Structures are given as C-alpha cells and as structure tokens.
PDB file of C-alpha atoms and ligand atoms in Angstrom:
ATOM      1  CA  MET F   1      43.228  71.817 243.656  1.00 65.00           C
ATOM      2  CA  GLN F   2      40.095  69.854 242.754  1.00 71.00           C
ATOM      3  CA  ALA F   3      36.751  71.629 243.173  1.00 73.00           C
ATOM      4  CA  ALA F   4      34.997  70.780 246.448  1.00 75.00           C
ATOM      5  CA  GLU F   5      32.385  68.005 246.685  1.00 93.00           C
ATOM      6  CA  TYR F   6      30.278  70.034 249.106  1.00 96.00           C
ATOM      7  CA  ARG F   7      29.410  73.702 249.060  1.00 97.00           C
ATOM      8  CA  SER F   8      27.573  75.900 251.550  1.00 98.00           C
ATOM      9  CA  GLY F   9      25.584  79.044 250.826  1.00 98.00           C
ATOM     10  CA  ILE F  10      24.152  81.640 253.173  1.00 98.00           C
ATOM     11  CA  GLY F  11      21.002  83.709 252.651  1.00 98.00           C
ATOM     12  CA  TRP F  12      19.322  86.514 254.581  1.00 98.00           C
ATOM     13  CA  ASP F  13      16.249  88.657 253.993  1.00 98.00           C
ATOM     14  CA  VAL F  14      13.889  91.052 255.753  1.00 98.00           C
ATOM     15  CA  HIS F  15      10.467  92.446 254.795  1.00 98.00           C
ATOM     16  CA  PRO F  16       8.197  94.962 256.556  1.00 98.00           C
ATOM     17  CA  LEU F  17       4.953  93.752 258.181  1.00 98.00           C
ATOM     18  CA  VAL F  18       2.046  95.901 257.020  1.00 98.00           C
ATOM     19  CA  PRO F  19      -1.760  95.861 256.989  1.00 98.00           C
ATOM     20  CA  GLY F  20      -3.589  94.690 253.862  1.00 97.00           C
ATOM     21  CA  ARG F  21      -1.123  92.058 252.702  1.00 96.00           C
ATOM     22  CA  PRO F  22      -1.150  88.263 253.155  1.00 96.00           C
ATOM     23  CA  LEU F  23       1.447  86.673 255.424  1.00 98.00           C
ATOM     24  CA  ILE F  24       3.111  83.976 253.319  1.00 98.00           C
ATOM     25  CA  LEU F  25       6.072  82.167 254.850  1.00 98.00           C
ATOM     26  CA  GLY F  26       7.711  79.153 253.245  1.00 98.00           C
ATOM     27  CA  GLY F  27       4.851  79.070 250.754  1.00 98.00           C
ATOM     28  CA  VAL F  28       2.226  78.752 253.507  1.00 98.00           C
ATOM     29  CA  ARG F  29      -0.440  81.398 254.067  1.00 98.00           C
ATOM     30  CA  ILE F  30      -0.528  82.133 257.794  1.00 98.00           C
ATOM     31  CA  PRO F  31      -3.704  83.677 259.278  1.00 97.00           C
ATOM     32  CA  PHE F  32      -2.632  87.031 260.797  1.00 98.00           C
ATOM     33  CA  GLU F  33      -3.772  90.658 260.769  1.00 98.00           C
ATOM     34  CA  LEU F  34      -0.587  91.844 259.007  1.00 98.00           C
ATOM     35  CA  GLY F  35       1.349  90.601 255.991  1.00 98.00           C
ATOM     36  CA  LEU F  36       4.680  91.220 254.303  1.00 98.00           C
ATOM     37  CA  SER F  37       5.124  94.005 251.767  1.00 96.00           C
ATOM     38  CA  GLY F  38       7.281  93.518 248.698  1.00 93.00           C
ATOM     39  CA  HIS F  39       7.180  93.218 244.913  1.00 89.00           C
ATOM     40  CA  SER F  40       6.602  89.452 244.888  1.00 89.00           C
ATOM     41  CA  ASP F  41       4.518  87.704 247.554  1.00 93.00           C
ATOM     42  CA  ALA F  42       7.353  88.880 249.900  1.00 96.00           C
ATOM     43  CA  ASP F  43       7.935  85.363 251.272  1.00 98.00           C
ATOM     44  CA  VAL F  44      11.007  86.304 253.291  1.00 98.00           C
ATOM     45  CA  LEU F  45      11.842  82.673 254.105  1.00 98.00           C
ATOM     46  CA  ALA F  46      11.684  81.523 250.484  1.00 98.00           C
ATOM     47  CA  HIS F  47      13.893  84.503 249.538  1.00 98.00           C
ATOM     48  CA  ALA F  48      16.555  83.667 252.142  1.00 98.00           C
ATOM     49  CA  VAL F  49      16.633  80.021 251.018  1.00 98.00           C
ATOM     50  CA  THR F  50      16.813  81.124 247.360  1.00 98.00           C
ATOM     51  CA  ASP F  51      19.820  83.340 248.105  1.00 98.00           C
ATOM     52  CA  ALA F  52      21.471  80.478 250.002  1.00 98.00           C
ATOM     53  CA  VAL F  53      21.013  78.152 246.992  1.00 98.00           C
ATOM     54  CA  LEU F  54      22.435  80.804 244.653  1.00 98.00           C
ATOM     55  CA  GLY F  55      25.282  81.471 247.084  1.00 98.00           C
ATOM     56  CA  ALA F  56      26.276  77.814 247.349  1.00 98.00           C
ATOM     57  CA  ALA F  57      26.394  77.604 243.549  1.00 97.00           C
ATOM     58  CA  ALA F  58      28.212  80.979 243.341  1.00 97.00           C
ATOM     59  CA  LEU F  59      25.468  82.252 241.048  1.00 97.00           C
ATOM     60  CA  GLY F  60      25.052  85.740 242.468  1.00 97.00           C
ATOM     61  CA  ASP F  61      21.899  86.846 244.267  1.00 97.00           C
ATOM     62  CA  ILE F  62      18.131  86.857 243.980  1.00 96.00           C
ATOM     63  CA  GLY F  63      17.871  90.445 242.718  1.00 93.00           C
ATOM     64  CA  GLN F  64      20.208  89.668 239.847  1.00 94.00           C
ATOM     65  CA  HIS F  65      18.050  86.814 238.560  1.00 94.00           C
ATOM     66  CA  PHE F  66      14.581  87.992 239.631  1.00 89.00           C
ATOM     67  CA  PRO F  67      14.684  91.837 239.663  1.00 85.00           C
ATOM     68  CA  ASP F  68      11.942  93.552 241.675  1.00 83.00           C
ATOM     69  CA  THR F  69      11.400  95.883 238.718  1.00 85.00           C
ATOM     70  CA  ASP F  70      10.330  92.951 236.508  1.00 83.00           C
ATOM     71  CA  PRO F  71       6.507  92.695 236.139  1.00 84.00           C
ATOM     72  CA  ARG F  72       6.886  88.888 235.839  1.00 83.00           C
ATOM     73  CA  TRP F  73       7.642  88.709 239.568  1.00 81.00           C
ATOM     74  CA  LYS F  74       4.885  91.113 240.716  1.00 84.00           C
ATOM     75  CA  ASP F  75       3.017  89.258 243.513  1.00 82.00           C
ATOM     76  CA  ALA F  76       4.808  86.101 242.309  1.00 86.00           C
ATOM     77  CA  ASP F  77       4.767  82.872 244.292  1.00 93.00           C
ATOM     78  CA  SER F  78       8.316  82.982 245.665  1.00 96.00           C
ATOM     79  CA  LEU F  79       8.506  79.181 245.646  1.00 97.00           C
ATOM     80  CA  ARG F  80       8.742  79.564 241.859  1.00 96.00           C
ATOM     81  CA  LEU F  81      11.884  81.663 242.315  1.00 96.00           C
ATOM     82  CA  LEU F  82      13.264  79.055 244.693  1.00 98.00           C
ATOM     83  CA  ARG F  83      12.582  76.220 242.261  1.00 97.00           C
ATOM     84  CA  ARG F  84      14.228  78.228 239.471  1.00 97.00           C
ATOM     85  CA  ALA F  85      17.337  78.849 241.616  1.00 97.00           C
ATOM     86  CA  ALA F  86      17.489  75.120 242.428  1.00 98.00           C
ATOM     87  CA  GLU F  87      17.304  74.318 238.712  1.00 97.00           C
ATOM     88  CA  MET F  88      20.162  76.738 238.055  1.00 97.00           C
ATOM     89  CA  ALA F  89      22.292  75.010 240.723  1.00 97.00           C
ATOM     90  CA  THR F  90      21.383  71.607 239.271  1.00 96.00           C
ATOM     91  CA  ALA F  91      22.433  72.794 235.814  1.00 97.00           C
ATOM     92  CA  ARG F  92      25.836  73.591 237.357  1.00 95.00           C
ATOM     93  CA  GLY F  93      26.183  69.933 238.409  1.00 95.00           C
ATOM     94  CA  PHE F  94      25.039  70.219 242.037  1.00 96.00           C
ATOM     95  CA  GLY F  95      22.280  68.509 243.970  1.00 96.00           C
ATOM     96  CA  ILE F  96      20.718  70.131 247.016  1.00 97.00           C
ATOM     97  CA  ALA F  97      21.500  68.103 250.123  1.00 97.00           C
ATOM     98  CA  HIS F  98      20.165  70.121 253.042  1.00 98.00           C
ATOM     99  CA  VAL F  99      18.586  73.394 254.179  1.00 98.00           C
ATOM    100  CA  ASP F 100      18.725  74.909 257.656  1.00 98.00           C
ATOM    101  CA  ALA F 101      16.750  78.113 258.154  1.00 98.00           C
ATOM    102  CA  ILE F 102      15.619  80.497 260.885  1.00 98.00           C
ATOM    103  CA  LEU F 103      12.562  82.743 260.770  1.00 98.00           C
ATOM    104  CA  ILE F 104      12.652  85.632 263.254  1.00 98.00           C
ATOM    105  CA  LEU F 105       9.360  87.266 264.220  1.00 98.00           C
ATOM    106  CA  GLU F 106       7.509  88.106 267.426  1.00 97.00           C
ATOM    107  CA  ARG F 107       4.044  87.043 266.338  1.00 97.00           C
ATOM    108  CA  PRO F 108       2.274  84.842 265.418  1.00 97.00           C
ATOM    109  CA  LYS F 109       3.684  81.647 266.889  1.00 97.00           C
ATOM    110  CA  LEU F 110       4.580  79.530 263.894  1.00 98.00           C
ATOM    111  CA  ALA F 111       5.073  76.080 265.397  1.00 96.00           C
ATOM    112  CA  PRO F 112       1.680  74.836 264.056  1.00 97.00           C
ATOM    113  CA  TRP F 113       2.833  75.522 260.471  1.00 98.00           C
ATOM    114  CA  ARG F 114       6.345  74.109 260.702  1.00 98.00           C
ATOM    115  CA  GLU F 115       5.619  70.835 258.885  1.00 98.00           C
ATOM    116  CA  ALA F 116       3.572  72.527 256.148  1.00 98.00           C
ATOM    117  CA  MET F 117       6.424  74.990 255.471  1.00 98.00           C
ATOM    118  CA  ARG F 118       9.042  72.240 255.452  1.00 98.00           C
ATOM    119  CA  GLU F 119       6.961  70.289 252.953  1.00 98.00           C
ATOM    120  CA  LYS F 120       6.457  73.275 250.626  1.00 98.00           C
ATOM    121  CA  LEU F 121      10.137  74.238 250.644  1.00 98.00           C
ATOM    122  CA  ALA F 122      11.191  70.600 250.200  1.00 98.00           C
ATOM    123  CA  ALA F 123       8.821  70.159 247.251  1.00 98.00           C
ATOM    124  CA  ALA F 124      10.243  73.262 245.547  1.00 98.00           C
ATOM    125  CA  LEU F 125      13.731  71.813 245.968  1.00 98.00           C
ATOM    126  CA  ASP F 126      12.817  68.191 245.088  1.00 97.00           C
ATOM    127  CA  LEU F 127      14.016  67.142 248.552  1.00 97.00           C
ATOM    128  CA  PRO F 128      12.442  64.984 251.266  1.00 97.00           C
ATOM    129  CA  PRO F 129      11.063  67.196 254.077  1.00 97.00           C
ATOM    130  CA  ASP F 130      13.515  65.706 256.584  1.00 98.00           C
ATOM    131  CA  CYS F 131      16.304  67.482 254.671  1.00 98.00           C
ATOM    132  CA  VAL F 132      14.706  70.857 255.439  1.00 98.00           C
ATOM    133  CA  SER F 133      15.217  72.204 258.967  1.00 98.00           C
ATOM    134  CA  LEU F 134      13.193  75.181 260.107  1.00 98.00           C
ATOM    135  CA  LYS F 135      13.561  77.124 263.338  1.00 98.00           C
ATOM    136  CA  PHE F 136      11.535  80.029 264.731  1.00 98.00           C
ATOM    137  CA  LYS F 137      12.842  82.742 267.028  1.00 98.00           C
ATOM    138  CA  THR F 138      11.621  85.996 268.452  1.00 98.00           C
ATOM    139  CA  ALA F 139      13.913  89.033 268.623  1.00 98.00           C
ATOM    140  CA  GLU F 140      13.075  89.409 272.318  1.00 97.00           C
ATOM    141  CA  ARG F 141      11.103  92.618 271.564  1.00 96.00           C
ATOM    142  CA  MET F 142      14.233  94.433 270.364  1.00 98.00           C
ATOM    143  CA  GLY F 143      14.583  96.378 267.106  1.00 98.00           C
ATOM    144  CA  PRO F 144      12.122  96.493 264.173  1.00 98.00           C
ATOM    145  CA  VAL F 145      11.595  92.694 264.180  1.00 98.00           C
ATOM    146  CA  GLY F 146      11.143  92.652 267.955  1.00 98.00           C
ATOM    147  CA  GLU F 147       8.634  95.520 267.724  1.00 98.00           C
ATOM    148  CA  GLY F 148       6.597  93.473 265.248  1.00 97.00           C
ATOM    149  CA  ARG F 149       7.311  95.757 262.286  1.00 98.00           C
ATOM    150  CA  ALA F 150       9.285  93.261 260.181  1.00 98.00           C
ATOM    151  CA  VAL F 151      10.129  89.604 259.664  1.00 98.00           C
ATOM    152  CA  GLU F 152      13.668  88.387 259.104  1.00 98.00           C
ATOM    153  CA  ALA F 153      14.963  85.057 257.750  1.00 98.00           C
ATOM    154  CA  LEU F 154      18.341  83.342 257.582  1.00 99.00           C
ATOM    155  CA  ALA F 155      19.229  80.175 255.669  1.00 99.00           C
ATOM    156  CA  VAL F 156      22.162  77.895 255.009  1.00 98.00           C
ATOM    157  CA  VAL F 157      22.044  75.490 252.067  1.00 98.00           C
ATOM    158  CA  THR F 158      24.412  72.606 251.385  1.00 98.00           C
ATOM    159  CA  LEU F 159      25.000  71.462 247.821  1.00 98.00           C
ATOM    160  CA  VAL F 160      26.735  68.253 246.830  1.00 97.00           C
ATOM    161  CA  ARG F 161      28.424  67.719 243.477  1.00 95.00           C
ATOM    162  CA  ARG F 162      26.648  64.996 241.547  1.00 88.00           C
ATOM    163  CA  PRO F 163      28.779  62.072 240.359  1.00 81.00           C
TER     164      PRO F 163
HETATM  165  O1  LIG M 201      12.806  83.486 270.551  1.00 95.75           O
HETATM  166  P1  LIG M 201      12.523  82.522 271.658  1.00 95.75           P
HETATM  167  O2  LIG M 201      13.766  81.780 272.087  1.00 95.75           O
HETATM  168  O3  LIG M 201      11.760  83.121 272.781  1.00 95.75           O
HETATM  169  O4  LIG M 201      11.534  81.413 271.047  1.00 95.75           O
HETATM  170  C1  LIG M 201      11.171  80.320 271.820  1.00 95.75           C
HETATM  171  C2  LIG M 201      10.469  79.268 270.948  1.00 95.75           C
HETATM  172  O5  LIG M 201       9.188  79.720 270.515  1.00 95.75           O
HETATM  173  C3  LIG M 201      11.231  78.921 269.682  1.00 95.75           C
HETATM  174  O6  LIG M 201      12.202  77.919 269.904  1.00 95.75           O
HETATM  175  C4  LIG M 201      10.097  78.442 268.754  1.00 95.75           C
HETATM  176  O7  LIG M 201       9.866  77.052 268.939  1.00 95.75           O
HETATM  177  C5  LIG M 201       8.874  79.216 269.216  1.00 95.75           C
HETATM  178  N1  LIG M 201       8.516  80.334 268.322  1.00 95.75           N
HETATM  179  C6  LIG M 201       7.439  80.187 267.448  1.00 95.75           C
HETATM  180  N2  LIG M 201       7.051  81.234 266.655  1.00 95.75           N
HETATM  181  C7  LIG M 201       7.686  82.418 266.726  1.00 95.75           C
HETATM  182  C8  LIG M 201       8.787  82.592 267.600  1.00 95.75           C
HETATM  183  C9  LIG M 201       9.166  81.529 268.392  1.00 95.75           C
HETATM  184  O8  LIG M 201       6.826  79.125 267.348  1.00 95.75           O
HETATM  185  N3  LIG M 201       7.225  83.425 265.987  1.00 95.75           N
HETATM  186 MG1  LIG M 202      12.751  89.352 249.906  1.00 95.75          MG
END
C-alpha cells in the first residue's frame, strides 16, 4: 500500500504551577503570580504541539530529541524545540497543515492572549495563524489542574506529504 498523504499526531503534556517562575504559554509570557516549573521554559503548550508534530512524522518524542538532562535546553525557549521538530518533519517530506490544541487551566483566563499565542506557534511552524486553533478549558476544579496546581495541554497536528 502507498504511504498516506495525510498524517495525524497527538501530543500531551503537564507541568506544575509554582511560585517564582514565569508563565509562558505558546511562547507568550502571561502576567500571573505563578509559573510553570521544568528544565526548559516549561511551555506546556509548545511541548504538546512539538510531540504532536513528532508523532505525525513518527519521529519519537520530545524527550528523545531534547533531553531534560541536556544543558542546551535549560530555560530554553520551547518555540525553538517546536521549530526544530517542524524542520525534522519537513526533512521527512511533510508540510504542516494544521494544529488544534487545548490548554487546560483554572486561572488566569487566557482569552485575551489567544491571538498572540496562535501567532507565535504559527510563526514557529511557518504557518498562517488561521491554521492554528487554540482552545482553553478549566478542569471544573477537579484534580491537580482543577486545584490550580498544574497546567495541561493537548494537541493534534496534521501533516501533508509534499508533492
Ligand atoms: O472550562 P469551561 O468550559 O468552563 O471554560 C469556559 C470558557 O472559558 C472556555 O471555552 C474558554 O473560552 C474560557 N477559558 C479561558 N481561560 C481559561 C479557561 C477557560 O479563557 N483558563
Ligand atoms: Mg513539557
């Protein structure tokens, strides 16, 4: 059978919300009293989209390519990881067609930053912003995300084989 023209990849990530760290989501710094902890800038949304890109290209996962033991990625701008994953998919003969993602957190309300995040993610992927869909949800006060102790992200990426 011929290899498919379209491929989908799924990505998921979670990071703890802690004092003394910036809150960076989709490459945008959000004013808030807590931020995400992690080796890189802990941009949970960028990480989920990165894993979805890698998944669609069947290139493994983010930790394989950007280990959190590597000093190069300490406090790194996670959009750099995303761009790198997109380049790896492109090198495999795919273009990125679309991203659909969900950020799950109780606070703050993110609607005011939606367009800025879409633009940052789109720029990292060399896509127009209208090919990046971004949704925000609360966890209805249930579990660690609902109690405001963590932020979770999900993403689906569609790749199309280039002619
Ligand atoms: O999770 P829930 O269905 O209550 O979210 C309602 C709406 O609130 C979402 O559709 C989204 O537009 C917005 N929202 C937001 N920032 C969040 C969570 C939700 O802007 N952190
Ligand atoms: Mg992560």
